[in-house]
Amino acid sequence: DQQVKQNSPSLSVQEGRISILNCDYTNSMFDYFLWYKKYPAEGPTFLISISSIKDKNEDGRFTVFLNKSAKHLSLHIVPSQPGDSAVYFCAASSYNFNKFYFGSGTKLNVKP
Amino acid sequence: NAGVTQTPKFQVLKTGQSMTLQCAQDMNHNSMYWYRQDPGMGLRLIYYSASEGTTDKGEVPNGYNVSRLNKREFSLRLESAAPSQTSVYFCASSDGAGVTEAFFGQGTRLTVV
């Protein structure tokens, strides 16, 4: 059973608008959450992370929000750019597990 | 700065053949991982090594073996390839899950016919 879920396989957004990608998790032991970006024929690259002691983390155009009570996190991209078009993976980990669990990914298409 | 290097990048195998996927990292990370990526399934953990000398099963270990040769290298072996093992394989390394990120290689696209 998947412990990290991304229920939207794809998302299409106009350039300049906000992109919101969502992720849910089931294991309350997770204490560190990450977003990765993946272009075709490349490995995933780290984008942004958040510790469970925070509810928000910003890095430029990217903001990750964590709602622990709902076991939900989201990635906001503002403003969206065509170069942001990629597959985005949500991941969760724990110091106790020493491994990373990934969601199934959301393919973002930012239209010019 | 190479990061995580995987070889080969592409491979076609016949059913029943064996092969080893190689992975090396130059970041002095303790932990290394092997994932496979399949359409609609995301990245699933095959095996991981928390530190040199240790290996553990992940979510989908059947049909695979691993070797943590030293701190830098972590190889994945398919003893008798099956079409269900057609996938893209990624190696990753980290200085500790729960506190920092994992860095990924560029992947190996494997086709088993």
PDB file of N, CA and C in Angstrom, chain A residues 1-3 31-32 34 36 38 41-46 49 87 89 93-105, chain B residues 31 33 35 37 40-43 45 48-51 57-59 90 94 96-107:
ATOM      1  N   ASP A   1       0.848  -1.191   0.000  1.00  0.00           N
ATOM      2  CA  ASP A   1       0.000   0.000   0.000  1.00  0.00           C
ATOM      3  C   ASP A   1       0.886   1.244   0.000  1.00  0.00           C
ATOM      4  N   GLN A   2       0.583   2.173  -0.905  1.00  0.00           N
ATOM      5  CA  GLN A   2       1.414   3.354  -1.029  1.00  0.00           C
ATOM      6  C   GLN A   2       1.277   4.240   0.187  1.00  0.00           C
ATOM      7  N   GLN A   3       2.388   4.656   0.747  1.00  0.00           N
ATOM      8  CA  GLN A   3       2.358   5.519   1.928  1.00  0.00           C
ATOM      9  C   GLN A   3       2.365   6.987   1.547  1.00  0.00           C
ATOM     10  N   ASP A  31       8.807  12.512   9.140  1.00  0.00           N
ATOM     11  CA  ASP A  31       9.113  13.808   9.745  1.00  0.00           C
ATOM     12  C   ASP A  31       9.895  14.731   8.826  1.00  0.00           C
ATOM     13  N   TYR A  32      10.049  14.323   7.570  1.00  0.00           N
ATOM     14  CA  TYR A  32      10.776  15.165   6.628  1.00  0.00           C
ATOM     15  C   TYR A  32      10.174  14.917   5.253  1.00  0.00           C
ATOM     16  N   LEU A  34       9.816  16.147   1.017  1.00  0.00           N
ATOM     17  CA  LEU A  34      10.603  16.731  -0.057  1.00  0.00           C
ATOM     18  C   LEU A  34       9.787  16.763  -1.343  1.00  0.00           C
ATOM     19  N   TYR A  36      10.649  16.765  -5.551  1.00  0.00           N
ATOM     20  CA  TYR A  36      11.632  16.600  -6.597  1.00  0.00           C
ATOM     21  C   TYR A  36      11.000  16.939  -7.931  1.00  0.00           C
ATOM     22  N   LYS A  38      11.480  16.284 -12.146  1.00  0.00           N
ATOM     23  CA  LYS A  38      12.130  15.360 -13.067  1.00  0.00           C
ATOM     24  C   LYS A  38      11.794  15.708 -14.511  1.00  0.00           C
ATOM     25  N   ALA A  41      14.285  11.671 -19.350  1.00  0.00           N
ATOM     26  CA  ALA A  41      15.639  11.138 -19.569  1.00  0.00           C
ATOM     27  C   ALA A  41      16.670  11.702 -18.590  1.00  0.00           C
ATOM     28  N   GLU A  42      16.211  12.260 -17.471  1.00  0.00           N
ATOM     29  CA  GLU A  42      17.132  12.722 -16.438  1.00  0.00           C
ATOM     30  C   GLU A  42      16.717  12.129 -15.097  1.00  0.00           C
ATOM     31  N   GLY A  43      17.632  12.176 -14.130  1.00  0.00           N
ATOM     32  CA  GLY A  43      17.271  11.756 -12.794  1.00  0.00           C
ATOM     33  C   GLY A  43      16.494  12.846 -12.071  1.00  0.00           C
ATOM     34  N   PRO A  44      15.731  12.472 -11.043  1.00  0.00           N
ATOM     35  CA  PRO A  44      15.032  13.488 -10.238  1.00  0.00           C
ATOM     36  C   PRO A  44      16.023  14.433  -9.579  1.00  0.00           C
ATOM     37  N   THR A  45      15.658  15.703  -9.515  1.00  0.00           N
ATOM     38  CA  THR A  45      16.498  16.680  -8.826  1.00  0.00           C
ATOM     39  C   THR A  45      15.711  17.299  -7.677  1.00  0.00           C
ATOM     40  N   PHE A  46      16.387  17.480  -6.583  1.00  0.00           N
ATOM     41  CA  PHE A  46      15.776  18.019  -5.376  1.00  0.00           C
ATOM     42  C   PHE A  46      15.331  19.459  -5.601  1.00  0.00           C
ATOM     43  N   SER A  49      12.347  21.229   0.545  1.00  0.00           N
ATOM     44  CA  SER A  49      11.966  20.287   1.587  1.00  0.00           C
ATOM     45  C   SER A  49      11.349  21.032   2.765  1.00  0.00           C
ATOM     46  N   VAL A  87       7.765  16.472 -14.410  1.00  0.00           N
ATOM     47  CA  VAL A  87       7.051  15.626 -13.451  1.00  0.00           C
ATOM     48  C   VAL A  87       7.566  15.969 -12.052  1.00  0.00           C
ATOM     49  N   PHE A  89       7.642  14.926  -8.077  1.00  0.00           N
ATOM     50  CA  PHE A  89       7.444  13.843  -7.124  1.00  0.00           C
ATOM     51  C   PHE A  89       7.484  14.390  -5.706  1.00  0.00           C
ATOM     52  N   SER A  93      10.188  10.993   4.389  1.00  0.00           N
ATOM     53  CA  SER A  93      11.233  10.170   5.001  1.00  0.00           C
ATOM     54  C   SER A  93      11.208  10.362   6.511  1.00  0.00           C
ATOM     55  N   SER A  94      12.026   9.558   7.140  1.00  0.00           N
ATOM     56  CA  SER A  94      12.165   9.649   8.586  1.00  0.00           C
ATOM     57  C   SER A  94      13.563   9.213   8.963  1.00  0.00           C
ATOM     58  N   TYR A  95      14.122   9.869   9.944  1.00  0.00           N
ATOM     59  CA  TYR A  95      15.432   9.470  10.445  1.00  0.00           C
ATOM     60  C   TYR A  95      15.393   8.016  10.911  1.00  0.00           C
ATOM     61  N   ASN A  96      14.264   7.591  11.434  1.00  0.00           N
ATOM     62  CA  ASN A  96      14.148   6.221  11.941  1.00  0.00           C
ATOM     63  C   ASN A  96      14.135   5.186  10.828  1.00  0.00           C
ATOM     64  N   PHE A  97      13.609   5.549   9.662  1.00  0.00           N
ATOM     65  CA  PHE A  97      13.514   4.590   8.567  1.00  0.00           C
ATOM     66  C   PHE A  97      14.781   4.571   7.723  1.00  0.00           C
ATOM     67  N   ASN A  98      15.411   5.730   7.603  1.00  0.00           N
ATOM     68  CA  ASN A  98      16.577   5.908   6.739  1.00  0.00           C
ATOM     69  C   ASN A  98      16.289   5.539   5.286  1.00  0.00           C
ATOM     70  N   LYS A  99      15.114   5.864   4.809  1.00  0.00           N
ATOM     71  CA  LYS A  99      14.793   5.694   3.405  1.00  0.00           C
ATOM     72  C   LYS A  99      13.711   6.696   3.021  1.00  0.00           C
ATOM     73  N   PHE A 100      13.544   6.844   1.705  1.00  0.00           N
ATOM     74  CA  PHE A 100      12.616   7.828   1.170  1.00  0.00           C
ATOM     75  C   PHE A 100      11.488   7.104   0.449  1.00  0.00           C
ATOM     76  N   TYR A 101      10.257   7.513   0.725  1.00  0.00           N
ATOM     77  CA  TYR A 101       9.090   6.993   0.036  1.00  0.00           C
ATOM     78  C   TYR A 101       8.574   8.064  -0.921  1.00  0.00           C
ATOM     79  N   PHE A 102       8.295   7.638  -2.152  1.00  0.00           N
ATOM     80  CA  PHE A 102       7.877   8.575  -3.178  1.00  0.00           C
ATOM     81  C   PHE A 102       6.440   8.353  -3.606  1.00  0.00           C
ATOM     82  N   GLY A 103       5.805   9.452  -4.022  1.00  0.00           N
ATOM     83  CA  GLY A 103       4.505   9.356  -4.656  1.00  0.00           C
ATOM     84  C   GLY A 103       4.646   8.987  -6.124  1.00  0.00           C
ATOM     85  N   SER A 104       3.510   8.899  -6.798  1.00  0.00           N
ATOM     86  CA  SER A 104       3.506   8.461  -8.195  1.00  0.00           C
ATOM     87  C   SER A 104       3.796   9.581  -9.181  1.00  0.00           C
ATOM     88  N   GLY A 105       3.841  10.820  -8.701  1.00  0.00           N
ATOM     89  CA  GLY A 105       4.214  11.936  -9.560  1.00  0.00           C
ATOM     90  C   GLY A 105       3.031  12.664 -10.163  1.00  0.00           C
TER      91      GLY A 105
ATOM     92  N   SER B  31      24.491   6.632   3.000  1.00  0.00           N
ATOM     93  CA  SER B  31      23.366   5.823   2.539  1.00  0.00           C
ATOM     94  C   SER B  31      23.230   5.848   1.019  1.00  0.00           C
ATOM     95  N   TYR B  33      20.758   4.021  -2.364  1.00  0.00           N
ATOM     96  CA  TYR B  33      19.451   3.455  -2.664  1.00  0.00           C
ATOM     97  C   TYR B  33      19.347   3.063  -4.130  1.00  0.00           C
ATOM     98  N   TYR B  35      16.152   2.571  -6.844  1.00  0.00           N
ATOM     99  CA  TYR B  35      14.730   2.719  -7.131  1.00  0.00           C
ATOM    100  C   TYR B  35      14.463   2.275  -8.568  1.00  0.00           C
ATOM    101  N   GLN B  37      11.477   3.129 -11.640  1.00  0.00           N
ATOM    102  CA  GLN B  37      10.369   4.005 -11.993  1.00  0.00           C
ATOM    103  C   GLN B  37       9.567   3.366 -13.102  1.00  0.00           C
ATOM    104  N   GLY B  40       2.969   5.516 -13.814  1.00  0.00           N
ATOM    105  CA  GLY B  40       1.866   5.495 -12.854  1.00  0.00           C
ATOM    106  C   GLY B  40       2.227   4.965 -11.485  1.00  0.00           C
ATOM    107  N   MET B  41       3.472   4.493 -11.326  1.00  0.00           N
ATOM    108  CA  MET B  41       3.865   3.883 -10.044  1.00  0.00           C
ATOM    109  C   MET B  41       4.859   4.738  -9.277  1.00  0.00           C
ATOM    110  N   GLY B  42       5.354   5.767  -9.886  1.00  0.00           N
ATOM    111  CA  GLY B  42       6.339   6.598  -9.205  1.00  0.00           C
ATOM    112  C   GLY B  42       7.665   5.890  -9.030  1.00  0.00           C
ATOM    113  N   LEU B  43       8.371   6.243  -7.981  1.00  0.00           N
ATOM    114  CA  LEU B  43       9.665   5.653  -7.671  1.00  0.00           C
ATOM    115  C   LEU B  43       9.476   4.668  -6.527  1.00  0.00           C
ATOM    116  N   LEU B  45      11.230   1.778  -4.040  1.00  0.00           N
ATOM    117  CA  LEU B  45      12.527   1.387  -3.490  1.00  0.00           C
ATOM    118  C   LEU B  45      12.738  -0.119  -3.645  1.00  0.00           C
ATOM    119  N   TYR B  48      18.181  -0.788  -0.233  1.00  0.00           N
ATOM    120  CA  TYR B  48      18.972   0.336   0.211  1.00  0.00           C
ATOM    121  C   TYR B  48      20.078  -0.130   1.146  1.00  0.00           C
ATOM    122  N   SER B  49      21.040   0.764   1.327  1.00  0.00           N
ATOM    123  CA  SER B  49      22.169   0.489   2.200  1.00  0.00           C
ATOM    124  C   SER B  49      22.354   1.704   3.094  1.00  0.00           C
ATOM    125  N   ALA B  50      22.053   1.535   4.361  1.00  0.00           N
ATOM    126  CA  ALA B  50      22.123   2.661   5.301  1.00  0.00           C
ATOM    127  C   ALA B  50      23.571   3.078   5.553  1.00  0.00           C
ATOM    128  N   SER B  51      24.463   2.125   5.468  1.00  0.00           N
ATOM    129  CA  SER B  51      25.886   2.430   5.676  1.00  0.00           C
ATOM    130  C   SER B  51      26.701   1.315   5.044  1.00  0.00           C
ATOM    131  N   LYS B  57      16.106  -4.754   2.336  1.00  0.00           N
ATOM    132  CA  LYS B  57      15.094  -4.781   1.284  1.00  0.00           C
ATOM    133  C   LYS B  57      14.213  -3.552   1.359  1.00  0.00           C
ATOM    134  N   GLY B  58      13.774  -3.131   0.181  1.00  0.00           N
ATOM    135  CA  GLY B  58      12.808  -2.057   0.093  1.00  0.00           C
ATOM    136  C   GLY B  58      11.430  -2.605  -0.202  1.00  0.00           C
ATOM    137  N   GLU B  59      10.672  -1.863  -1.015  1.00  0.00           N
ATOM    138  CA  GLU B  59       9.288  -2.251  -1.307  1.00  0.00           C
ATOM    139  C   GLU B  59       9.181  -3.372  -2.342  1.00  0.00           C
ATOM    140  N   PHE B  90      17.026   3.949 -10.966  1.00  0.00           N
ATOM    141  CA  PHE B  90      17.762   5.091 -10.447  1.00  0.00           C
ATOM    142  C   PHE B  90      18.494   4.702  -9.172  1.00  0.00           C
ATOM    143  N   SER B  94      22.494   9.609  -0.018  1.00  0.00           N
ATOM    144  CA  SER B  94      22.065  10.619   0.941  1.00  0.00           C
ATOM    145  C   SER B  94      22.964  10.576   2.173  1.00  0.00           C
ATOM    146  N   GLY B  96      21.573  11.068   4.992  1.00  0.00           N
ATOM    147  CA  GLY B  96      20.669  10.716   6.073  1.00  0.00           C
ATOM    148  C   GLY B  96      19.239  11.081   5.778  1.00  0.00           C
ATOM    149  N   ALA B  97      18.403  10.082   5.591  1.00  0.00           N
ATOM    150  CA  ALA B  97      16.972  10.340   5.405  1.00  0.00           C
ATOM    151  C   ALA B  97      16.412  10.927   6.690  1.00  0.00           C
ATOM    152  N   GLY B  98      15.486  11.843   6.536  1.00  0.00           N
ATOM    153  CA  GLY B  98      14.892  12.472   7.703  1.00  0.00           C
ATOM    154  C   GLY B  98      15.525  13.797   8.044  1.00  0.00           C
ATOM    155  N   VAL B  99      16.694  14.070   7.466  1.00  0.00           N
ATOM    156  CA  VAL B  99      17.355  15.340   7.747  1.00  0.00           C
ATOM    157  C   VAL B  99      17.858  16.046   6.498  1.00  0.00           C
ATOM    158  N   THR B 100      17.972  15.320   5.412  1.00  0.00           N
ATOM    159  CA  THR B 100      18.490  15.927   4.188  1.00  0.00           C
ATOM    160  C   THR B 100      17.973  15.174   2.978  1.00  0.00           C
ATOM    161  N   GLU B 101      18.319  15.686   1.797  1.00  0.00           N
ATOM    162  CA  GLU B 101      17.761  15.097   0.593  1.00  0.00           C
ATOM    163  C   GLU B 101      18.620  13.967   0.057  1.00  0.00           C
ATOM    164  N   ALA B 102      18.059  13.258  -0.911  1.00  0.00           N
ATOM    165  CA  ALA B 102      18.798  12.257  -1.670  1.00  0.00           C
ATOM    166  C   ALA B 102      19.158  12.850  -3.023  1.00  0.00           C
ATOM    167  N   PHE B 103      20.328  12.437  -3.525  1.00  0.00           N
ATOM    168  CA  PHE B 103      20.791  12.870  -4.834  1.00  0.00           C
ATOM    169  C   PHE B 103      20.718  11.671  -5.768  1.00  0.00           C
ATOM    170  N   PHE B 104      20.208  11.919  -6.971  1.00  0.00           N
ATOM    171  CA  PHE B 104      19.974  10.824  -7.906  1.00  0.00           C
ATOM    172  C   PHE B 104      20.946  10.832  -9.067  1.00  0.00           C
ATOM    173  N   GLY B 105      21.194   9.628  -9.588  1.00  0.00           N
ATOM    174  CA  GLY B 105      21.900   9.485 -10.844  1.00  0.00           C
ATOM    175  C   GLY B 105      20.966   9.727 -12.012  1.00  0.00           C
ATOM    176  N   GLN B 106      21.500   9.600 -13.226  1.00  0.00           N
ATOM    177  CA  GLN B 106      20.716   9.905 -14.422  1.00  0.00           C
ATOM    178  C   GLN B 106      19.846   8.745 -14.876  1.00  0.00           C
ATOM    179  N   GLY B 107      20.024   7.599 -14.298  1.00  0.00           N
ATOM    180  CA  GLY B 107      19.140   6.482 -14.596  1.00  0.00           C
ATOM    181  C   GLY B 107      19.707   5.499 -15.604  1.00  0.00           C
TER     182      GLY B 107
END
